[in-house]
Amino acid sequence: MNKSKTVVKQAGILALAGIVVRIIGVLYRSPLTRMIGDLGNGY
């Protein structure tokens, strides 16, 4: 592989990882909000 293809591949992996992290964050935030309630989120 030449250098430009490697950079594009790495950028794609990084973008995909960012999307996965955001999805995990959304799935984690919803039950956490229910457990600690509005008062806990205020801090």
Short mmCIF file of N, CA and C in Angstrom, two decimals:
data_model
loop_
_atom_site.label_atom_id
_atom_site.label_comp_id
_atom_site.label_asym_id
_atom_site.label_seq_id
_atom_site.Cartn_x
_atom_site.Cartn_y
_atom_site.Cartn_z
N MET A 1 0.84 -1.19 0.00
CA MET A 1 0.00 0.00 0.00
C MET A 1 0.87 1.24 0.00
N ASN A 2 0.43 2.22 -0.74
CA ASN A 2 1.19 3.45 -0.70
C ASN A 2 0.73 4.30 0.48
N LYS A 3 1.41 5.38 0.69
CA LYS A 3 1.19 6.18 1.89
C LYS A 3 -0.21 6.80 1.94
N SER A 4 -0.73 7.26 0.81
CA SER A 4 -2.05 7.91 0.83
C SER A 4 -3.16 6.92 1.17
N LYS A 5 -3.06 5.69 0.69
CA LYS A 5 -4.06 4.68 1.03
C LYS A 5 -3.99 4.33 2.52
N THR A 6 -2.79 4.30 3.07
CA THR A 6 -2.63 4.01 4.48
C THR A 6 -3.25 5.11 5.33
N VAL A 7 -3.05 6.35 4.95
CA VAL A 7 -3.61 7.47 5.70
C VAL A 7 -5.13 7.44 5.63
N VAL A 8 -5.69 7.15 4.47
CA VAL A 8 -7.15 7.08 4.32
C VAL A 8 -7.70 5.94 5.17
N LYS A 9 -7.03 4.81 5.18
CA LYS A 9 -7.47 3.67 5.98
C LYS A 9 -7.44 4.01 7.46
N GLN A 10 -6.38 4.65 7.91
CA GLN A 10 -6.27 5.02 9.32
C GLN A 10 -7.32 6.06 9.70
N ALA A 11 -7.61 6.99 8.81
CA ALA A 11 -8.65 7.99 9.08
C ALA A 11 -10.02 7.33 9.17
N GLY A 12 -10.27 6.36 8.34
CA GLY A 12 -11.53 5.62 8.39
C GLY A 12 -11.69 4.85 9.69
N ILE A 13 -10.62 4.22 10.14
CA ILE A 13 -10.65 3.50 11.41
C ILE A 13 -10.90 4.46 12.56
N LEU A 14 -10.26 5.60 12.53
CA LEU A 14 -10.43 6.60 13.59
C LEU A 14 -11.86 7.14 13.60
N ALA A 15 -12.43 7.39 12.44
CA ALA A 15 -13.81 7.87 12.36
C ALA A 15 -14.78 6.82 12.87
N LEU A 16 -14.57 5.58 12.49
CA LEU A 16 -15.43 4.49 12.95
C LEU A 16 -15.34 4.32 14.47
N ALA A 17 -14.15 4.43 15.01
CA ALA A 17 -13.98 4.33 16.46
C ALA A 17 -14.71 5.46 17.17
N GLY A 18 -14.67 6.66 16.62
CA GLY A 18 -15.38 7.79 17.21
C GLY A 18 -16.88 7.57 17.23
N ILE A 19 -17.42 7.00 16.15
CA ILE A 19 -18.85 6.71 16.09
C ILE A 19 -19.23 5.66 17.13
N VAL A 20 -18.42 4.62 17.24
CA VAL A 20 -18.68 3.56 18.22
C VAL A 20 -18.67 4.12 19.64
N VAL A 21 -17.71 4.98 19.94
CA VAL A 21 -17.63 5.58 21.27
C VAL A 21 -18.86 6.42 21.57
N ARG A 22 -19.33 7.18 20.59
CA ARG A 22 -20.55 7.98 20.80
C ARG A 22 -21.77 7.11 21.05
N ILE A 23 -21.89 6.01 20.33
CA ILE A 23 -23.02 5.10 20.53
C ILE A 23 -22.96 4.49 21.93
N ILE A 24 -21.78 4.07 22.36
CA ILE A 24 -21.64 3.51 23.71
C ILE A 24 -21.99 4.56 24.75
N GLY A 25 -21.58 5.80 24.53
CA GLY A 25 -21.89 6.88 25.47
C GLY A 25 -23.38 7.13 25.59
N VAL A 26 -24.10 7.08 24.48
CA VAL A 26 -25.55 7.28 24.51
C VAL A 26 -26.22 6.13 25.25
N LEU A 27 -25.78 4.90 24.99
CA LEU A 27 -26.38 3.75 25.66
C LEU A 27 -26.07 3.74 27.15
N TYR A 28 -24.93 4.27 27.54
CA TYR A 28 -24.55 4.31 28.94
C TYR A 28 -25.27 5.43 29.68
N ARG A 29 -25.48 6.55 29.02
CA ARG A 29 -26.05 7.72 29.67
C ARG A 29 -27.51 7.52 30.07
N SER A 30 -28.28 6.82 29.26
CA SER A 30 -29.71 6.65 29.53
C SER A 30 -29.99 5.90 30.83
N PRO A 31 -29.41 4.72 31.07
CA PRO A 31 -29.66 4.05 32.35
C PRO A 31 -29.04 4.80 33.52
N LEU A 32 -27.92 5.45 33.29
CA LEU A 32 -27.27 6.19 34.37
C LEU A 32 -28.16 7.35 34.82
N THR A 33 -28.80 8.02 33.90
CA THR A 33 -29.69 9.13 34.24
C THR A 33 -30.88 8.63 35.05
N ARG A 34 -31.40 7.48 34.68
CA ARG A 34 -32.52 6.92 35.45
C ARG A 34 -32.09 6.53 36.85
N MET A 35 -30.87 6.04 37.02
CA MET A 35 -30.42 5.59 38.34
C MET A 35 -30.15 6.76 39.28
N ILE A 36 -29.46 7.80 38.79
CA ILE A 36 -29.07 8.88 39.70
C ILE A 36 -30.08 10.01 39.73
N GLY A 37 -30.97 10.08 38.76
CA GLY A 37 -32.03 11.08 38.76
C GLY A 37 -31.55 12.46 38.36
N ASP A 38 -32.48 13.41 38.40
CA ASP A 38 -32.19 14.78 37.98
C ASP A 38 -31.22 15.47 38.93
N LEU A 39 -31.35 15.20 40.21
CA LEU A 39 -30.48 15.85 41.19
C LEU A 39 -29.02 15.46 40.97
N GLY A 40 -28.78 14.19 40.69
CA GLY A 40 -27.41 13.73 40.43
C GLY A 40 -26.83 14.32 39.16
N ASN A 41 -27.65 14.56 38.17
CA ASN A 41 -27.17 15.14 36.92
C ASN A 41 -26.85 16.62 37.06
N GLY A 42 -27.39 17.26 38.09
CA GLY A 42 -27.16 18.69 38.27
C GLY A 42 -25.75 19.03 38.72
N TYR A 43 -25.04 18.06 39.26
CA TYR A 43 -23.69 18.33 39.77
C TYR A 43 -22.64 18.15 38.73
#
